[in-house]
DNA sequence: GTTGTGACTTTTT
DNA sequence: GAAAAAGCCACAA
């Protein structure tokens, strides 16, 4: 039986290497629910209150939207996320945007015939 | 069991 | 480039 959607997303987020990011739609797709990008974000928000409201060790800050922008600004974590990303080597511009084409990462498990661009 | 909401995505204007 | 609308599904009360 497939694990909970939440577990799936968290597992993927936990595998994101340093200096790389994943989009919500991407996580939703890998989790088996294409189009459920919103739920990915909701799961993350739930996770904050479920674990320790800090990150529990999950690089949730590596999760951004398809526009390569940080979505946590409206939740109040944008400032923190930007700091964490910059600390890992992710370059953010003045509008909190990053080079998604170069920073987006795909799990090796799905790298069978993937769009994995390069690095 | 039903209702409401949301850290999104994509296309179109 | 920016804004608006519709679609989508999971989690919480």
mmCIF file of C-alpha atoms (C1' of nucleotides) in Angstrom:
data_model
loop_
_atom_site.group_PDB
_atom_site.id
_atom_site.type_symbol
_atom_site.label_atom_id
_atom_site.label_comp_id
_atom_site.label_asym_id
_atom_site.label_seq_id
_atom_site.Cartn_x
_atom_site.Cartn_y
_atom_site.Cartn_z
ATOM 1 C CA UNK A 1 0.000 0.000 0.000
ATOM 2 C CA UNK A 2 1.282 3.401 -0.819
ATOM 3 C CA UNK A 3 2.270 5.543 2.106
ATOM 4 C CA UNK A 4 0.517 8.731 2.935
ATOM 5 C CA UNK A 5 0.885 11.558 0.506
ATOM 6 C CA UNK A 6 2.510 13.524 3.256
ATOM 7 C CA UNK A 7 5.123 10.860 3.916
ATOM 8 C CA UNK A 8 5.915 10.655 0.246
ATOM 9 C CA UNK A 9 6.468 14.367 -0.086
ATOM 10 C CA UNK A 10 8.519 14.566 3.064
ATOM 11 C CA UNK A 11 10.677 11.691 1.890
ATOM 12 C CA UNK A 12 11.392 13.495 -1.355
ATOM 13 C CA UNK A 13 12.116 16.760 0.375
ATOM 14 C CA UNK A 14 14.482 14.996 2.709
ATOM 15 C CA UNK A 15 16.426 13.714 -0.301
ATOM 16 C CA UNK A 16 16.977 17.103 -1.860
ATOM 17 C CA UNK A 17 20.712 17.674 -1.920
ATOM 18 C CA UNK A 18 22.198 20.874 -0.648
ATOM 19 C CA UNK A 19 22.215 23.703 -3.106
ATOM 20 C CA UNK A 20 19.257 22.289 -5.026
ATOM 21 C CA UNK A 21 15.525 22.837 -4.943
ATOM 22 C CA UNK A 22 12.261 21.212 -5.991
ATOM 23 C CA UNK A 23 8.956 22.660 -7.007
ATOM 24 C CA UNK A 24 5.583 21.906 -5.484
ATOM 25 C CA UNK A 25 4.200 20.548 -8.721
ATOM 26 C CA UNK A 26 7.252 18.371 -9.035
ATOM 27 C CA UNK A 27 6.820 16.936 -5.562
ATOM 28 C CA UNK A 28 3.142 16.390 -6.170
ATOM 29 C CA UNK A 29 3.927 14.569 -9.383
ATOM 30 C CA UNK A 30 6.528 12.333 -7.763
ATOM 31 C CA UNK A 31 4.182 11.744 -4.872
ATOM 32 C CA UNK A 32 1.712 10.302 -7.337
ATOM 33 C CA UNK A 33 -0.728 13.198 -7.401
ATOM 34 C CA UNK A 34 -0.054 15.469 -10.355
ATOM 35 C CA UNK A 35 -1.882 18.699 -9.920
ATOM 36 C CA UNK A 36 -1.865 18.429 -6.156
ATOM 37 C CA UNK A 37 0.766 21.092 -5.791
ATOM 38 C CA UNK A 38 -1.372 22.939 -3.279
ATOM 39 C CA UNK A 39 -1.483 19.937 -1.037
ATOM 40 C CA UNK A 40 2.274 19.788 -0.969
ATOM 41 C CA UNK A 41 2.316 23.253 0.477
ATOM 42 C CA UNK A 42 -0.462 22.431 2.865
ATOM 43 C CA UNK A 43 1.374 19.348 4.058
ATOM 44 C CA UNK A 44 4.442 21.445 4.720
ATOM 45 C CA UNK A 45 2.433 23.929 6.717
ATOM 46 C CA UNK A 46 0.893 21.111 8.696
ATOM 47 C CA UNK A 47 4.326 19.689 9.242
ATOM 48 C CA UNK A 48 5.424 22.883 10.931
ATOM 49 C CA UNK A 49 2.866 22.449 13.644
ATOM 50 C CA UNK A 50 3.198 18.694 13.677
ATOM 51 C CA UNK A 51 6.873 18.403 14.326
ATOM 52 C CA UNK A 52 8.610 21.228 16.042
ATOM 53 C CA UNK A 53 7.705 24.268 14.074
ATOM 54 C CA UNK A 54 11.252 24.613 12.908
ATOM 55 C CA UNK A 55 12.041 22.119 10.249
ATOM 56 C CA UNK A 56 12.613 18.892 12.162
ATOM 57 C CA UNK A 57 15.624 18.513 9.920
ATOM 58 C CA UNK A 58 13.639 18.534 6.719
ATOM 59 C CA UNK A 59 15.028 20.971 4.158
ATOM 60 C CA UNK A 60 11.578 22.367 3.537
ATOM 61 C CA UNK A 61 13.265 25.604 2.603
ATOM 62 C CA UNK A 62 14.435 23.867 -0.574
ATOM 63 C CA UNK A 63 10.855 23.631 -1.742
ATOM 64 C CA UNK A 64 9.810 26.502 -3.950
ATOM 65 C CA UNK A 65 7.125 27.165 -6.535
ATOM 66 C CA UNK A 66 7.327 26.572 -10.272
ATOM 67 C CA UNK A 67 8.266 30.167 -10.854
ATOM 68 C CA UNK A 68 11.473 29.651 -8.936
ATOM 69 C CA UNK A 69 10.205 31.928 -6.235
ATOM 70 C CA UNK A 70 9.875 31.486 -2.508
ATOM 71 C CA UNK A 71 6.276 31.008 -1.501
ATOM 72 C CA UNK A 72 6.721 31.314 2.203
ATOM 73 C CA UNK A 73 6.632 35.075 2.182
ATOM 74 C CA UNK A 74 2.924 35.046 2.749
ATOM 75 C CA UNK A 75 3.310 32.558 5.582
ATOM 76 C CA UNK A 76 6.033 34.490 7.287
ATOM 77 C CA UNK A 77 8.951 32.163 6.616
ATOM 78 C CA UNK A 78 10.199 33.793 3.461
ATOM 79 C CA UNK A 79 12.970 35.649 5.174
ATOM 80 C CA UNK A 80 14.169 32.524 6.915
ATOM 81 C CA UNK A 81 13.974 30.424 3.770
ATOM 82 C CA UNK A 82 15.992 32.896 1.759
ATOM 83 C CA UNK A 83 18.674 32.882 4.409
ATOM 84 C CA UNK A 84 18.837 29.107 4.477
ATOM 85 C CA UNK A 85 18.985 28.832 0.712
ATOM 86 C CA UNK A 86 21.722 31.411 0.423
ATOM 87 C CA UNK A 87 23.632 29.592 3.128
ATOM 88 C CA UNK A 88 23.560 26.509 0.917
ATOM 89 C CA UNK A 89 24.803 28.293 -2.131
ATOM 90 C CA UNK A 90 21.516 29.054 -3.839
ATOM 91 C CA UNK A 91 21.591 32.453 -5.432
ATOM 92 C CA UNK A 92 18.462 34.515 -4.970
ATOM 93 C CA UNK A 93 17.830 37.750 -6.746
ATOM 94 C CA UNK A 94 16.198 40.853 -5.361
ATOM 95 C CA UNK A 95 12.711 39.467 -5.728
ATOM 96 C CA UNK A 96 13.465 36.235 -3.939
ATOM 97 C CA UNK A 97 13.840 34.342 -7.162
ATOM 98 C CA UNK A 98 16.453 31.725 -8.066
ATOM 99 C CA UNK A 99 17.733 30.017 -11.199
ATOM 100 C CA UNK A 100 15.300 27.146 -11.246
ATOM 101 C CA UNK A 101 16.735 25.740 -14.457
ATOM 102 C CA UNK A 102 20.051 25.207 -12.735
ATOM 103 C CA UNK A 103 18.919 24.471 -9.206
ATOM 104 C CA UNK A 104 15.988 22.171 -9.790
ATOM 105 C CA UNK A 105 16.805 18.615 -8.767
ATOM 106 C CA UNK A 106 15.197 15.306 -9.647
ATOM 107 C CA UNK A 107 15.549 12.144 -7.553
ATOM 108 C CA UNK A 108 17.753 9.452 -9.026
ATOM 109 C CA UNK A 109 14.895 7.033 -8.711
ATOM 110 C CA UNK A 110 13.011 8.896 -11.372
ATOM 111 C CA UNK A 111 16.069 9.525 -13.455
ATOM 112 C CA UNK A 112 15.286 6.662 -15.812
ATOM 113 C CA UNK A 113 14.353 8.931 -18.669
ATOM 114 C CA UNK A 114 14.106 12.240 -17.107
ATOM 115 C CA UNK A 115 14.409 15.808 -18.054
ATOM 116 C CA UNK A 116 17.264 16.103 -15.644
ATOM 117 C CA UNK A 117 18.920 19.079 -17.237
ATOM 118 C CA UNK A 118 22.362 19.308 -15.804
ATOM 119 C CA UNK A 119 24.238 20.889 -13.038
ATOM 120 C "C1'" DG B 1 -19.505 12.214 6.690
ATOM 121 C "C1'" DT B 2 -19.549 17.095 5.156
ATOM 122 C "C1'" DT B 3 -17.428 21.739 4.629
ATOM 123 C "C1'" DG B 4 -13.738 24.772 4.073
ATOM 124 C "C1'" DT B 5 -9.263 26.110 3.050
ATOM 125 C "C1'" DG B 6 -4.647 26.372 1.115
ATOM 126 C "C1'" DA B 7 3.523 27.519 1.223
ATOM 127 C "C1'" DC B 8 0.309 25.850 -6.269
ATOM 128 C "C1'" DT B 9 -0.041 25.306 -11.576
ATOM 129 C "C1'" DT B 10 -1.300 26.595 -15.975
ATOM 130 C "C1'" DT B 11 -3.513 29.233 -19.553
ATOM 131 C "C1'" DT B 12 -5.480 33.347 -21.097
ATOM 132 C "C1'" DT B 13 -6.334 38.499 -21.174
ATOM 133 C "C1'" DG C 1 5.813 41.488 -17.577
ATOM 134 C "C1'" DA C 2 1.687 41.488 -14.637
ATOM 135 C "C1'" DA C 3 -3.009 40.056 -13.281
ATOM 136 C "C1'" DA C 4 -7.124 37.035 -13.191
ATOM 137 C "C1'" DA C 5 -9.671 32.727 -13.365
ATOM 138 C "C1'" DA C 6 -10.327 27.889 -13.131
ATOM 139 C "C1'" DG C 7 -8.684 23.385 -11.729
ATOM 140 C "C1'" DC C 8 -6.769 20.309 -8.557
ATOM 141 C "C1'" DC C 9 -6.432 17.158 -4.221
ATOM 142 C "C1'" DA C 10 -5.257 16.285 0.719
ATOM 143 C "C1'" DC C 11 -5.724 17.579 5.570
ATOM 144 C "C1'" DA C 12 -8.202 19.623 9.630
ATOM 145 C "C1'" DA C 13 -12.365 20.953 12.227
#
